[in-house]
Amino acid sequence: MKTRGILHDEKHAARLLNMTCDTLLFLKNDGTCVDMIVKTENNPYVNDRRMLIGENIFTFFPEETVQELKPALEQVAKKGEVSNANYNLPAPGRMYFFKLIAHKYDDEHLLCQYRDITIRSQMKRKLEMANKRLTETGREAKIGYWTYNTATRTIRYEGFVGVVMDIETEEVVSLEGYLEHVHPEDKKKFTDVLERADMAEEACEFRIVKDRTYYLKLKIVSVYHDHNGDTIIEGYVQNIDDIVLRWDRMKMLSLALDSSNDGIFATKMDGTMVFGNKFCRKQCNLTMDEDITKYKAYEVLPKFENKEAWEVFIGRLKENNNAIQYVWDAGKLREDMVSFDCSSFIFRNDYGEDLIWHLCRDVSERLRHEIELKKAKEKAEESDRLKSAFISNMSHEIRTPLNSIVGFSTIMADIDREEERSQYLDIIESSNKRLLMLIDEVLDLSKIESGTLKFHYSRVEVNDLCREIQASHQLCSSSTMLLLDLPDGKLFMKLDKNRVTQVISNLIDNAFKFMKQGSVTLGYRMIPGFVEFFVKDVGIGIPEDKLEVIFDRFERVDHFVPGTGLGLSICKSIVERMGGDISVTSEVGVGSVFSFRIPMEDARTEDEKNEIKPRLTSVPRKKTKEKATILVAEDDEDNYALIRAMIGREFQLLHAKNGNEVIELFETKHPDLILMDMKMPGLNGLEAAMAIRRKSPAHPPIIAVSAYAYEKDRKELLENGCDDFLAKPLNRETLLDTLHKYV
Ligand code: ADP
């Protein structure tokens, strides 16, 4: 087929017209549609059904469309110029858009190209909306958009950051020009990000210094090549002044709250923790970076115990006008915390949500002082009472023998009968003795108080000493029976004979004084490292609650029996000065056994044959010839001083302040036992115990000391190498008992 000039060949005109993409409307100048070629399907007005033919489009089309279309077509008919415009075509349920190009065909007719642009218009509208949204968001969030051309090293920017470039204007600036404003410390960071930009998603925060410092965040969104082949990096930059400022303020506040010595925390009404300062986290055993919101207050704070207790607390809070004050006694939890003064109040935020803030002040120190003061006051009062009682007692004790001495001395001269005179002389003599003894006791007491009580050691055979005491007793008091219970053989010791005699005689005198009938037994036995003397009677006995105190000055069980209450206290001081101790076991109505132990440091048997073998006794090996060495691991100087005061006389102590020192001293000094505080800097107690057990599985015994006395803590320690567990605060007796179990 001949195709050259086909578009101008009239034969093909109708076919070609049909193939064009626009709908063609042939209209009269008044708007009546005379003919049409339809290309738009599904249009309610212009469609295949050719509904338009014979209709006047100015009455057929919707009013809104006609308002704009009619003047345009009239203009074309009048002036003959082509009109090209877009129109809305509202239809029920949908908006159509069309472009109409109208030509003047002849004086009476118009030819119009009708093109449906609904889809394109809708896209355009969406694009406009998206742009608008982006602009609004950018303005609100202070975001600017930029592209950086790596070849020309220029930044093209538009947006709302408003720091280096003006708000909302599109500007182009060189990288160097921009960098002039970047904080010197951030320049490298900034250029690094641009260099690494082939990895999109790169981001960095940097500062701009102008009239003040601004904080910005830069983020790369995409990297592409432009029509010149230059690499273009595209991204946004956001002004984060507000965020940084708020963050700074938050940090400042949390720092202030964390450095407080009070526990400060906040919860929701259902108990969910929302905030806890450092002190509070410590109480809850939570680290600073742990998410506290996972917990309920009653799960981590023992004061609320459980959910039910929490609900009771909330009830009370509400009843009390949303604010309460109360005292939380936390004595059981940690030895250095006893009590907290707490206040809780409900705070409603701007959204109407309720938060409870809790402030807890540790008042343990103050309470402890109060308790100590009270104790000191009671002690002072007690001591005052005892001293007054002592003075009146002394006056009685002095007057009674003095009365006899003075009375009988004056009538002595008038007595003729020898027998009567001798009877009175006996009374005067015994009163003399009683008076002298009293003066001795008072003198001893004053020497003990002034620290001038002297000891003179010499080699003494212990059996002989006991026999001497028995003989002198029998001499003075033939009516009472003092029995001896002595091991065979001879035992030589270095002793202050007079002082030991004084103690034993005092115990014997007491035994007879508090016994109506029966005999008293004096004896001794050997236990490892010690000689233990005992005086046993079958007298009235001592009530259990008095056993402890009778060794204190001026303490007496029965105030009607003559005495000063000084004897046992003097005995105790003497025995302790000799490096020993004194104790009593007694049962009311059955009798008492007083025993005291003296270290056998210089005890020597006379010869091997006569050697007295130590009898095995149930008494624990409290003291050996050489003091056992205890390694005390304790980082706190005061706590160490306390332990030293408690056990320093009985044991040789080594001090380690952290886990590493413990291991070092364990290796170099080979202690007999380790008393290990669990909470220490560096390597803690548990880690040190485990390390030692790896080197030496059984020895030395390790006694863990911890404030956390929960069963699970105790179990963990015992399973990991510790042999025993002591809870803080330490009590001297429990501590000694536990140590004696092992050394
Ligand atoms: P004193 O005998 O001068 O009162 P002590 O200090 O020697 O003073 O004794 C204190 C108290 O201990 C006595 O008053 C008595 O109540 C009690 N006591 C001491 N020894 C015995 C004993 N063998 N049997 C019963 N009670 C005793």
Short mmCIF file of C-alpha atoms in Angstrom, two decimals, residues 137-471:
data_model
loop_
_atom_site.label_atom_id
_atom_site.label_comp_id
_atom_site.label_asym_id
_atom_site.label_seq_id
_atom_site.Cartn_x
_atom_site.Cartn_y
_atom_site.Cartn_z
CA THR A 137 5.69 18.06 58.82
CA GLY A 138 9.05 19.53 57.94
CA ARG A 139 8.01 22.91 59.25
CA GLU A 140 6.69 21.42 62.51
CA ALA A 141 9.67 19.10 63.03
CA LYS A 142 12.22 21.67 61.82
CA ILE A 143 13.43 19.49 59.00
CA GLY A 144 15.28 20.65 55.91
CA TYR A 145 15.96 18.63 52.73
CA TRP A 146 19.24 18.73 50.93
CA THR A 147 21.20 17.20 48.12
CA TYR A 148 24.95 17.15 47.94
CA ASN A 149 26.74 16.96 44.60
CA THR A 150 30.03 15.14 45.20
CA ALA A 151 31.54 16.47 41.97
CA THR A 152 30.79 20.16 42.48
CA ARG A 153 30.95 19.81 46.31
CA THR A 154 27.82 21.91 46.64
CA ILE A 155 24.85 21.53 48.92
CA ARG A 156 21.40 22.43 47.64
CA TYR A 157 19.03 22.97 50.53
CA GLU A 158 15.44 23.85 51.20
CA GLY A 159 13.47 23.50 54.39
CA PHE A 160 12.89 24.72 57.86
CA VAL A 161 15.96 24.07 60.04
CA GLY A 162 16.70 27.78 59.90
CA VAL A 163 20.23 27.65 61.15
CA VAL A 164 22.79 28.17 58.37
CA MET A 165 20.40 28.89 55.53
CA ASP A 166 17.21 30.92 55.65
CA ILE A 167 14.00 29.21 56.39
CA GLU A 168 12.03 27.94 53.41
CA THR A 169 14.28 29.33 50.71
CA GLU A 170 16.11 27.08 48.37
CA GLU A 171 19.81 27.80 48.53
CA VAL A 172 23.02 26.43 47.18
CA VAL A 173 26.16 26.61 49.26
CA SER A 174 29.59 25.06 48.94
CA LEU A 175 30.55 22.29 51.35
CA GLU A 176 33.43 24.45 52.60
CA GLY A 177 31.05 27.35 53.18
CA TYR A 178 28.72 25.12 55.17
CA LEU A 179 31.58 23.57 57.16
CA GLU A 180 32.60 27.02 58.38
CA HIS A 181 29.59 26.90 60.68
CA VAL A 182 30.02 23.32 61.84
CA HIS A 183 31.50 22.94 65.33
CA PRO A 184 35.27 22.16 64.97
CA GLU A 185 34.90 18.89 66.89
CA ASP A 186 32.11 17.71 64.59
CA LYS A 187 33.60 18.63 61.17
CA LYS A 188 35.29 15.27 60.66
CA LYS A 189 32.21 13.36 61.71
CA PHE A 190 30.16 15.41 59.25
CA THR A 191 32.47 14.95 56.24
CA ASP A 192 32.99 11.25 57.08
CA VAL A 193 29.29 10.63 56.78
CA LEU A 194 29.19 12.32 53.36
CA GLU A 195 32.17 10.27 52.22
CA ARG A 196 30.67 7.01 53.36
CA ALA A 197 27.43 8.01 51.73
CA ASP A 198 27.28 5.10 49.31
CA MET A 199 25.88 3.30 52.28
CA ALA A 200 22.55 5.08 52.46
CA GLU A 201 20.91 5.37 55.88
CA GLU A 202 24.09 6.89 57.34
CA ALA A 203 23.37 9.44 60.04
CA CYS A 204 25.19 11.67 62.49
CA GLU A 205 24.52 14.36 65.02
CA PHE A 206 26.53 17.57 64.85
CA ARG A 207 26.57 21.11 66.11
CA ILE A 208 26.37 24.39 64.26
CA VAL A 209 27.88 27.41 65.94
CA LYS A 210 26.32 30.74 65.04
CA ASP A 211 24.84 33.18 67.52
CA ARG A 212 24.65 30.11 69.80
CA THR A 213 25.14 26.38 69.46
CA TYR A 214 22.48 24.48 67.55
CA TYR A 215 22.13 20.69 67.64
CA LEU A 216 21.31 19.01 64.34
CA LYS A 217 20.80 15.51 63.06
CA LEU A 218 21.79 14.62 59.52
CA LYS A 219 20.43 11.57 57.75
CA ILE A 220 21.11 10.26 54.27
CA VAL A 221 18.11 8.88 52.45
CA SER A 222 19.39 7.97 48.96
CA VAL A 223 22.36 8.19 46.65
CA TYR A 224 21.96 8.45 42.84
CA HIS A 225 23.55 9.87 39.69
CA ASP A 226 22.20 12.92 37.90
CA HIS A 227 22.05 13.46 34.12
CA ASN A 228 25.73 14.54 34.13
CA GLY A 229 26.74 11.33 35.86
CA ASP A 230 27.57 13.20 39.11
CA THR A 231 26.91 11.36 42.38
CA ILE A 232 24.12 13.04 44.30
CA ILE A 233 23.55 12.31 47.95
CA GLU A 234 20.13 13.15 49.20
CA GLY A 235 18.95 13.43 52.78
CA TYR A 236 17.46 15.56 55.44
CA VAL A 237 18.71 17.52 58.40
CA GLN A 238 16.70 18.11 61.56
CA ASN A 239 17.06 20.71 64.25
CA ILE A 240 17.11 18.67 67.50
CA ASP A 241 17.72 21.57 69.89
CA ASP A 242 14.51 20.76 71.76
CA ILE A 243 15.32 17.10 72.12
CA VAL A 244 18.88 17.77 73.31
CA LEU A 245 17.70 20.44 75.69
CA ARG A 246 15.03 18.19 77.18
CA TRP A 247 17.45 15.28 77.32
CA ASP A 248 19.99 17.49 79.08
CA ARG A 249 17.39 18.63 81.55
CA MET A 250 16.32 15.03 82.14
CA LYS A 251 19.92 14.00 82.66
CA MET A 252 20.46 16.83 85.11
CA LEU A 253 17.33 15.85 87.03
CA SER A 254 18.21 12.17 87.15
CA LEU A 255 21.72 13.05 88.26
CA ALA A 256 20.28 15.13 91.08
CA LEU A 257 17.85 12.35 92.03
CA ASP A 258 20.58 9.71 91.81
CA SER A 259 22.91 11.57 94.10
CA SER A 260 20.21 11.85 96.73
CA ASN A 261 20.57 9.74 99.86
CA ASP A 262 16.84 9.23 99.83
CA GLY A 263 15.03 6.52 97.91
CA ILE A 264 12.86 8.18 95.25
CA PHE A 265 10.61 6.19 92.96
CA ALA A 266 7.35 6.46 91.04
CA THR A 267 4.72 3.84 90.34
CA LYS A 268 1.46 3.53 88.52
CA MET A 269 -1.65 2.84 90.56
CA ASP A 270 -1.39 -0.89 89.80
CA GLY A 271 2.14 -0.93 91.26
CA THR A 272 4.10 -0.87 87.97
CA MET A 273 7.41 0.85 88.61
CA VAL A 274 8.03 3.78 86.25
CA PHE A 275 11.04 5.39 87.85
CA GLY A 276 13.58 4.56 90.55
CA ASN A 277 16.65 6.55 91.50
CA LYS A 278 20.01 4.96 92.25
CA PHE A 279 19.28 4.50 95.95
CA CYS A 280 15.96 2.87 95.22
CA ARG A 281 17.46 0.55 92.60
CA LYS A 282 20.05 -0.52 95.16
CA GLN A 283 17.28 -1.42 97.57
CA CYS A 284 15.55 -3.41 94.82
CA ASN A 285 18.79 -5.11 93.73
CA LEU A 286 18.36 -3.66 90.23
CA THR A 287 21.19 -2.33 88.09
CA MET A 288 21.02 1.19 86.67
CA ASP A 289 20.40 -0.01 83.11
CA GLU A 290 17.75 -2.58 83.96
CA ASP A 291 14.27 -1.77 82.69
CA ILE A 292 12.44 -0.98 85.89
CA THR A 293 9.02 -0.90 84.24
CA LYS A 294 9.07 -4.70 84.04
CA TYR A 295 8.47 -4.85 87.78
CA LYS A 296 5.71 -4.10 90.21
CA ALA A 297 6.67 -2.27 93.40
CA TYR A 298 5.49 -5.18 95.54
CA GLU A 299 7.76 -7.58 93.64
CA VAL A 300 10.95 -5.64 94.24
CA LEU A 301 10.33 -3.59 97.38
CA PRO A 302 9.87 -5.81 100.41
CA LYS A 303 7.94 -3.13 102.27
CA PHE A 304 4.88 -3.77 100.09
CA GLU A 305 5.16 -7.55 100.61
CA ASN A 306 2.56 -8.66 98.03
CA LYS A 307 -0.28 -7.53 95.79
CA GLU A 308 -2.83 -7.56 98.61
CA ALA A 309 -0.62 -5.38 100.80
CA TRP A 310 -0.17 -2.99 97.84
CA GLU A 311 -3.91 -2.68 97.45
CA VAL A 312 -4.34 -1.95 101.15
CA PHE A 313 -1.66 0.74 100.78
CA ILE A 314 -3.49 2.31 97.79
CA GLY A 315 -6.72 2.28 99.81
CA ARG A 316 -5.05 4.13 102.66
CA LEU A 317 -3.47 6.60 100.25
CA LYS A 318 -6.85 7.46 98.72
CA GLU A 319 -8.56 7.67 102.11
CA ASN A 320 -5.91 10.18 103.20
CA ASN A 321 -6.55 12.65 100.44
CA ASN A 322 -3.94 11.10 98.10
CA ALA A 323 -0.95 11.73 100.37
CA ILE A 324 0.40 9.77 103.33
CA GLN A 325 3.41 9.64 105.58
CA TYR A 326 4.54 6.48 107.28
CA VAL A 327 7.54 4.72 108.78
CA TRP A 328 8.99 1.64 107.12
CA ASP A 329 10.98 -0.56 109.44
CA ALA A 330 13.52 -2.30 107.23
CA GLY A 331 15.73 -3.57 110.03
CA LYS A 332 15.68 -7.12 108.76
CA LEU A 333 16.99 -6.25 105.32
CA ARG A 334 20.37 -4.71 105.88
CA GLU A 335 22.44 -4.16 108.94
CA ASP A 336 23.03 -0.50 108.11
CA MET A 337 19.38 0.26 107.52
CA VAL A 338 16.79 0.13 110.15
CA SER A 339 14.07 2.53 109.39
CA PHE A 340 12.78 4.88 106.70
CA ASP A 341 10.56 7.93 106.99
CA CYS A 342 8.41 7.68 103.88
CA SER A 343 5.89 9.84 102.14
CA SER A 344 3.80 8.93 99.11
CA PHE A 345 1.47 11.13 97.10
CA ILE A 346 -0.59 10.83 93.97
CA PHE A 347 0.32 13.13 91.12
CA ARG A 348 -2.00 13.50 88.12
CA ASN A 349 -0.33 14.30 84.78
CA ASP A 350 -1.73 16.47 81.94
CA TYR A 351 -3.46 13.44 80.43
CA GLY A 352 -5.31 12.66 83.63
CA GLU A 353 -3.14 9.61 84.42
CA ASP A 354 -2.26 9.07 88.08
CA LEU A 355 1.30 8.44 89.22
CA ILE A 356 2.36 7.79 92.80
CA TRP A 357 5.63 9.35 93.90
CA HIS A 358 7.34 7.84 96.91
CA LEU A 359 10.13 9.48 98.93
CA CYS A 360 11.94 7.38 101.54
CA ARG A 361 14.51 8.88 103.90
CA ASP A 362 16.88 6.59 105.75
CA VAL A 363 16.61 7.59 109.41
CA SER A 364 18.47 4.55 110.73
CA GLU A 365 21.47 6.54 111.86
CA ARG A 366 19.32 8.89 113.88
CA LEU A 367 17.35 6.00 115.36
CA ARG A 368 20.51 4.12 116.20
CA HIS A 369 21.82 7.16 118.00
CA GLU A 370 18.54 7.48 119.84
CA ILE A 371 18.70 3.82 120.87
CA GLU A 372 22.33 4.16 121.93
CA LEU A 373 21.52 7.29 123.90
CA LYS A 374 18.64 5.52 125.59
CA LYS A 375 20.87 2.56 126.43
CA ALA A 376 23.60 4.86 127.74
CA LYS A 377 21.04 6.67 129.85
CA GLU A 378 19.66 3.41 131.23
CA LYS A 379 23.18 2.20 131.93
CA ALA A 380 24.07 5.42 133.72
CA GLU A 381 20.90 5.16 135.79
CA GLU A 382 21.57 1.51 136.53
CA SER A 383 25.16 2.24 137.48
CA ASP A 384 23.97 5.07 139.70
CA ARG A 385 21.44 2.75 141.34
CA LEU A 386 24.09 0.04 141.82
CA LYS A 387 26.58 2.48 143.30
CA SER A 388 24.02 3.82 145.78
CA ALA A 389 23.11 0.25 146.69
CA PHE A 390 26.83 -0.52 147.03
CA ILE A 391 27.42 2.41 149.38
CA SER A 392 24.53 1.51 151.64
CA ASN A 393 25.63 -2.11 151.47
CA MET A 394 29.22 -1.18 152.30
CA SER A 395 28.07 0.87 155.22
CA HIS A 396 26.15 -2.17 156.41
CA GLU A 397 29.10 -4.51 155.69
CA ILE A 398 31.49 -2.24 157.60
CA ARG A 399 29.17 -1.51 160.51
CA THR A 400 28.27 -5.15 161.20
CA PRO A 401 31.82 -6.43 161.98
CA LEU A 402 32.79 -3.04 163.46
CA ASN A 403 29.82 -3.23 165.77
CA SER A 404 30.99 -6.63 167.05
CA ILE A 405 34.59 -5.46 167.39
CA VAL A 406 33.72 -2.27 169.27
CA GLY A 407 30.99 -3.91 171.36
CA PHE A 408 32.93 -6.99 172.45
CA SER A 409 36.19 -5.04 172.96
CA THR A 410 34.51 -2.71 175.46
CA ILE A 411 32.95 -5.49 177.51
CA MET A 412 36.02 -7.73 177.32
CA ALA A 413 37.69 -6.14 180.36
CA ASP A 414 34.70 -6.94 182.56
CA ILE A 415 34.49 -10.61 181.57
CA ASP A 416 36.13 -12.94 184.03
CA ARG A 417 35.31 -16.32 182.66
CA GLU A 418 38.05 -17.61 180.42
CA GLU A 419 35.64 -19.59 178.23
CA GLU A 420 33.42 -16.58 177.60
CA ARG A 421 36.41 -14.34 176.87
CA SER A 422 37.73 -16.80 174.28
CA GLN A 423 34.28 -16.99 172.65
CA TYR A 424 34.19 -13.19 172.36
CA LEU A 425 37.75 -13.11 171.08
CA ASP A 426 36.76 -15.53 168.27
CA ILE A 427 33.92 -13.22 167.28
CA ILE A 428 36.23 -10.19 167.29
CA GLU A 429 38.77 -12.08 165.18
CA SER A 430 36.24 -13.24 162.61
CA SER A 431 34.86 -9.70 162.40
CA ASN A 432 38.40 -8.42 161.90
CA LYS A 433 38.86 -10.88 159.08
CA ARG A 434 35.61 -9.88 157.48
CA LEU A 435 36.56 -6.22 157.69
CA LEU A 436 40.00 -6.86 156.25
CA MET A 437 38.56 -8.88 153.39
CA LEU A 438 36.21 -6.06 152.61
CA ILE A 439 39.06 -3.56 152.55
CA ASP A 440 41.08 -5.94 150.30
CA GLU A 441 38.22 -6.19 147.85
CA VAL A 442 37.77 -2.43 147.67
CA LEU A 443 41.51 -2.00 147.21
CA ASP A 444 41.59 -4.63 144.44
CA LEU A 445 38.72 -2.93 142.74
CA SER A 446 40.46 0.41 142.76
CA LYS A 447 43.67 -1.23 141.45
CA ILE A 448 41.74 -2.89 138.63
CA GLU A 449 40.11 0.42 137.78
CA SER A 450 43.41 2.29 137.75
CA GLY A 451 45.16 -0.56 135.90
CA THR A 452 47.78 -1.03 138.62
CA LEU A 453 46.90 -4.60 139.59
CA LYS A 454 50.32 -6.34 139.48
CA PHE A 455 51.05 -10.00 138.77
CA HIS A 456 54.09 -11.90 140.01
CA TYR A 457 54.63 -15.16 138.16
CA SER A 458 56.55 -18.10 139.59
CA ARG A 459 56.79 -21.82 139.00
CA VAL A 460 53.95 -23.47 140.87
CA GLU A 461 52.92 -27.10 141.22
CA VAL A 462 49.17 -27.04 140.76
CA ASN A 463 48.27 -30.05 142.93
CA ASP A 464 50.27 -28.61 145.82
CA LEU A 465 48.54 -25.27 145.38
CA CYS A 466 45.12 -26.91 145.64
CA ARG A 467 46.14 -28.90 148.71
CA GLU A 468 47.43 -25.71 150.37
CA ILE A 469 44.13 -23.97 149.72
CA GLN A 470 42.27 -26.98 151.17
CA ALA A 471 44.47 -27.02 154.28
#
